[in-house]
Every structure is written in C-alpha cells, then in structure tokens.
CSV table of C-alpha atoms and ligand atoms in Angstrom, one decimal:
chain,number,residue,atom,x,y,z
A,1,MET,CA,-26.2,-89.5,184.1
A,2,THR,CA,-29.2,-90.9,185.8
A,3,THR,CA,-30.9,-88.7,188.6
A,4,PRO,CA,-32.8,-89.9,191.3
A,5,ALA,CA,-36.8,-89.6,191.6
A,6,ASP,CA,-37.1,-87.2,193.7
A,7,GLN,CA,-34.9,-85.0,192.7
A,8,PRO,CA,-34.6,-82.5,190.1
A,9,THR,CA,-32.9,-83.4,187.0
A,10,THR,CA,-30.4,-81.7,185.2
A,11,TYR,CA,-32.1,-81.0,183.0
A,12,GLU,CA,-34.5,-78.5,184.8
A,13,LYS,CA,-31.3,-77.7,186.6
A,14,ILE,CA,-29.9,-75.9,183.8
A,15,GLY,CA,-33.0,-74.3,182.3
A,16,GLY,CA,-34.6,-76.4,180.7
A,17,ASP,CA,-34.9,-76.2,177.0
A,18,ALA,CA,-34.0,-72.8,176.5
A,19,ALA,CA,-30.7,-73.1,178.3
A,20,VAL,CA,-29.7,-76.6,176.3
A,21,GLY,CA,-30.3,-75.1,173.0
A,22,LYS,CA,-28.6,-71.6,174.4
A,23,LEU,CA,-25.2,-74.1,175.5
A,24,CYS,CA,-25.1,-75.2,172.3
A,25,ASP,CA,-25.6,-72.3,170.6
A,26,ARG,CA,-22.5,-71.4,172.1
A,27,PHE,CA,-20.4,-74.8,172.1
A,28,TYR,CA,-20.6,-74.5,168.0
A,29,GLU,CA,-20.0,-70.5,167.6
A,30,ARG,CA,-16.7,-70.9,170.4
A,31,MET,CA,-15.8,-73.9,168.4
A,32,ASP,CA,-15.9,-71.4,165.5
A,33,SER,CA,-14.6,-68.8,166.4
A,34,THR,CA,-12.1,-69.3,168.8
A,35,PRO,CA,-8.3,-70.4,166.8
A,36,GLN,CA,-7.9,-73.0,169.2
A,37,PHE,CA,-10.0,-75.5,168.2
A,38,ALA,CA,-8.6,-74.7,164.7
A,39,GLU,CA,-7.9,-79.0,164.4
A,40,LEU,CA,-11.7,-79.1,166.2
A,41,ARG,CA,-13.5,-77.3,164.0
A,42,ALA,CA,-11.7,-79.0,160.6
A,43,MET,CA,-13.6,-82.6,161.3
A,44,HIS,CA,-16.9,-80.8,161.5
A,45,PRO,CA,-19.3,-79.8,158.0
A,46,GLU,CA,-19.0,-76.3,156.9
A,47,ASP,CA,-22.5,-75.5,157.7
A,48,LEU,CA,-22.0,-76.2,161.6
A,49,GLN,CA,-26.5,-76.0,161.9
A,50,GLY,CA,-26.9,-80.0,161.9
A,51,SER,CA,-24.4,-80.7,164.1
A,52,ARG,CA,-25.7,-78.5,166.4
A,53,ASP,CA,-29.2,-80.2,166.6
A,54,LYS,CA,-27.9,-83.5,166.6
A,55,LEU,CA,-26.2,-82.5,169.8
A,56,TYR,CA,-29.8,-80.8,171.3
A,57,MET,CA,-31.6,-83.2,170.9
A,58,PHE,CA,-28.6,-85.6,172.0
A,59,LEU,CA,-27.6,-83.3,175.5
A,60,SER,CA,-31.5,-83.0,176.4
A,61,GLY,CA,-31.8,-86.7,176.4
A,62,TRP,CA,-28.6,-87.2,178.4
A,63,PHE,CA,-29.3,-84.3,180.6
A,64,GLY,CA,-33.3,-86.4,181.8
A,65,GLY,CA,-35.5,-84.2,179.7
A,66,PRO,CA,-37.3,-85.4,176.4
A,67,ASP,CA,-35.1,-87.9,174.5
A,68,LEU,CA,-35.3,-86.4,170.6
A,69,PHE,CA,-32.8,-88.2,170.2
A,70,VAL,CA,-33.0,-91.3,170.8
A,71,GLU,CA,-36.6,-90.3,168.9
A,72,LYS,CA,-35.5,-89.7,166.1
A,73,PHE,CA,-32.1,-91.5,165.7
A,74,GLY,CA,-32.2,-94.5,167.4
A,75,HIS,CA,-29.7,-95.3,169.9
A,76,PRO,CA,-26.8,-93.0,170.6
A,77,ARG,CA,-24.0,-95.6,169.8
A,78,LEU,CA,-21.9,-92.4,170.6
A,79,ARG,CA,-18.7,-94.1,170.6
A,80,ALA,CA,-19.3,-96.1,167.0
A,81,ARG,CA,-20.6,-92.4,165.7
A,82,HIS,CA,-17.3,-90.6,166.8
A,83,MET,CA,-15.0,-94.1,164.6
A,84,PRO,CA,-15.4,-91.9,161.4
A,85,PHE,CA,-13.0,-89.5,163.4
A,86,ALA,CA,-9.7,-89.5,163.8
A,87,ILE,CA,-9.8,-88.5,168.2
A,88,GLY,CA,-7.0,-88.6,170.4
A,89,THR,CA,-6.1,-86.9,173.7
A,90,LYS,CA,-5.7,-82.9,171.3
A,91,GLU,CA,-9.8,-83.6,169.7
A,92,ARG,CA,-10.5,-83.9,173.5
A,93,ASP,CA,-9.8,-81.4,174.8
A,94,GLN,CA,-10.5,-79.1,172.5
A,95,TRP,CA,-13.9,-80.9,172.1
A,96,VAL,CA,-13.9,-80.3,176.3
A,97,ALA,CA,-12.4,-77.0,176.6
A,98,CYS,CA,-15.1,-75.9,173.9
A,99,MET,CA,-18.0,-77.5,176.0
A,100,VAL,CA,-16.0,-75.2,179.3
A,101,LEU,CA,-16.1,-71.4,176.9
A,102,ALA,CA,-20.0,-72.1,176.0
A,103,MET,CA,-20.8,-73.6,179.8
A,104,ASP,CA,-20.0,-69.9,181.5
A,105,ASP,CA,-21.9,-68.1,178.4
A,106,VAL,CA,-24.8,-69.9,179.6
A,107,GLY,CA,-24.0,-69.1,183.0
A,108,ILE,CA,-24.8,-72.4,184.7
A,109,GLU,CA,-24.1,-72.6,188.6
A,110,GLU,CA,-20.3,-73.6,190.2
A,111,GLY,CA,-21.7,-77.1,191.2
A,112,LEU,CA,-23.4,-78.3,188.9
A,113,ARG,CA,-20.8,-76.6,185.8
A,114,THR,CA,-18.6,-79.0,187.9
A,115,ARG,CA,-19.6,-82.2,188.1
A,116,LEU,CA,-20.9,-81.3,184.0
A,117,LEU,CA,-17.5,-80.9,183.0
A,118,GLU,CA,-16.7,-84.6,185.1
A,119,ASN,CA,-19.4,-86.2,182.8
A,120,PHE,CA,-18.2,-84.0,179.6
A,121,PHE,CA,-14.8,-85.0,180.0
A,122,ASN,CA,-15.5,-89.0,180.9
A,123,THR,CA,-18.0,-89.5,177.6
A,124,ALA,CA,-15.5,-87.5,175.1
A,125,ASP,CA,-12.0,-89.6,176.6
A,126,PHE,CA,-14.2,-92.4,175.7
A,127,MET,CA,-14.2,-91.3,172.4
A,128,ARG,CA,-11.2,-91.7,172.1
A,129,ASN,CA,-10.3,-93.9,169.3
A,130,GLN,CA,-6.0,-92.9,168.3
A,131,HIS,CA,-2.6,-92.8,170.6
A,132,GLY,CA,-1.5,-89.5,171.2
B,1,HEM,C1,-14.1,-85.8,172.1
B,1,HEM,C2,-14.1,-85.4,170.9
B,1,HEM,C3,-15.5,-85.3,170.4
B,1,HEM,C4,-14.7,-84.4,168.7
B,1,HEM,C5,-13.7,-84.1,168.3
B,1,HEM,C6,-16.3,-84.7,168.8
B,1,HEM,C7,-16.3,-85.0,166.9
B,1,HEM,C8,-18.0,-84.9,166.0
B,1,HEM,C9,-18.0,-84.8,165.1
B,1,HEM,C10,-16.9,-84.0,163.6
B,1,HEM,C11,-19.2,-84.6,164.8
B,1,HEM,C12,-20.1,-85.4,163.1
B,1,HEM,C13,-21.0,-83.5,163.1
B,1,HEM,C14,-21.7,-84.0,162.3
B,1,HEM,O1,-22.3,-84.7,161.8
B,1,HEM,O2,-23.0,-82.7,161.8
B,1,HEM,C15,-19.8,-85.2,166.2
B,1,HEM,C16,-21.2,-85.7,166.2
B,1,HEM,C17,-22.2,-86.3,167.2
B,1,HEM,N1,-21.4,-85.6,168.3
B,1,HEM,FE1,-19.0,-85.6,169.5
B,1,HEM,N2,-17.1,-85.3,169.4
B,1,HEM,C18,-16.6,-85.3,170.9
B,1,HEM,C19,-17.1,-86.1,172.1
B,1,HEM,C20,-18.2,-85.6,172.4
B,1,HEM,C21,-19.0,-85.7,172.8
B,1,HEM,C22,-18.4,-85.7,174.5
B,1,HEM,C23,-20.5,-85.5,173.1
B,1,HEM,C24,-21.6,-85.9,173.8
B,1,HEM,C25,-22.3,-85.3,175.3
B,1,HEM,C26,-20.5,-85.9,171.5
B,1,HEM,C27,-22.3,-85.6,170.9
B,1,HEM,C28,-21.9,-85.7,169.7
B,1,HEM,C29,-24.0,-86.1,169.3
B,1,HEM,C30,-24.8,-86.3,169.6
B,1,HEM,C31,-23.0,-86.5,167.8
B,1,HEM,C32,-23.6,-86.9,166.2
B,1,HEM,C33,-23.8,-87.8,166.2
B,1,HEM,C34,-24.4,-88.4,164.9
B,1,HEM,O3,-25.7,-88.5,164.9
B,1,HEM,O4,-24.3,-88.8,163.5
B,1,HEM,N3,-20.1,-85.4,170.4
B,1,HEM,N4,-18.7,-85.7,167.4
C-alpha cells in the first residue's frame, strides 16, 4: 500500500509497531477460537506463533513501516507462498472475516478500517488458487 510522501503512513495511523502486533495477536486468537473459521485454522500449523510472526513482519512493511518480512525472507511473493494451500472463496472469506474481527478488537478508526478491509479483501482474493 502506497502513501504520498507528505501523508502519515497507514503504519503511523494505525498506531505503529504495538498496534500491528496486537492486530496479528487478535487475528490468530480469533482464528483459533471461532468455530466458523475451522477450515482456515486447520490449514495452519498447530502452533500459530510462527504464522503470527510472519504476518506481523509482513504487515509492518505493507502498512508503510519497517519492512521486516523482506529483510528476513526476501520478496514476499505472497501468491507463490500460498500455492501449497488450497484457497477458494470459502477460505478467502474466512480469512477476511477473521481480519474484520481482529480490526474491531484493535479499534481501528472507521475510515482507515474501510480502506484496509478493501486492501485485505483484494489481496486475499488474489491468493485464490481454486474454483469455488
Ligand atoms: C485468502 C485467504 C488466505 C489463506 C487461506 C491463508 C493461509 C495461509 C497459510 C495456511 C499460511 C502458512 C502459515 C505458516 O506457514 O505458518 C499463510 C502464510 C502467510 N500468509 Fe496467508 N492466507 C490467506 C491470505 C493472506 C493475506 C490476505 C495476507 C496478507 C495481507 C497473507 C499473508 C501471509 C503471510 C505474510 C504468510 C507467511 C508466508 C511465508 O513466509 O511462508 N495471507 N497463509
């Protein structure tokens, strides 16, 4: 996500490092505890800490903050990295719904939340590699 040079970044608006970390904590806590996300949960390792840390490092850079994921793992190649997982509309919608709950938990301001939801949806949709 790009931000014009004279505007605060999404990273700054959301509340910096602590807020990105909290968003990722809540995302995986919700995934782990919500029956509606059972299929999504089952695709992930039993211990969610590594998944949480990777999403945190990725979102830090994606929001315009420190590019932690790229520094550690190189180019995200997100679509390629998701190829081992069968992702259709059901998985996409569970991922996005889980992120909506996490954003609500963190209390992101309405305008920013709407814009992020659009970006998350588009990225999740791009990750689909199965019909249906
Ligand atoms: C469309 C629905 C999605 C599904 C079902 C899904 C599922 C997964 C799974 C199962 C993993 C592996 C976790 C692990 O290795 O611990 C993963 C990794 C990851 N996902 Fe997703 N994901 C989705 C969408 C997204 C979106 C929209 C983003 C970013 C905005 C994202 C960012 C990441 C990142 C950064 C990783 C770590 C990649 C790596 O280094 O291997 N995912 N995802």
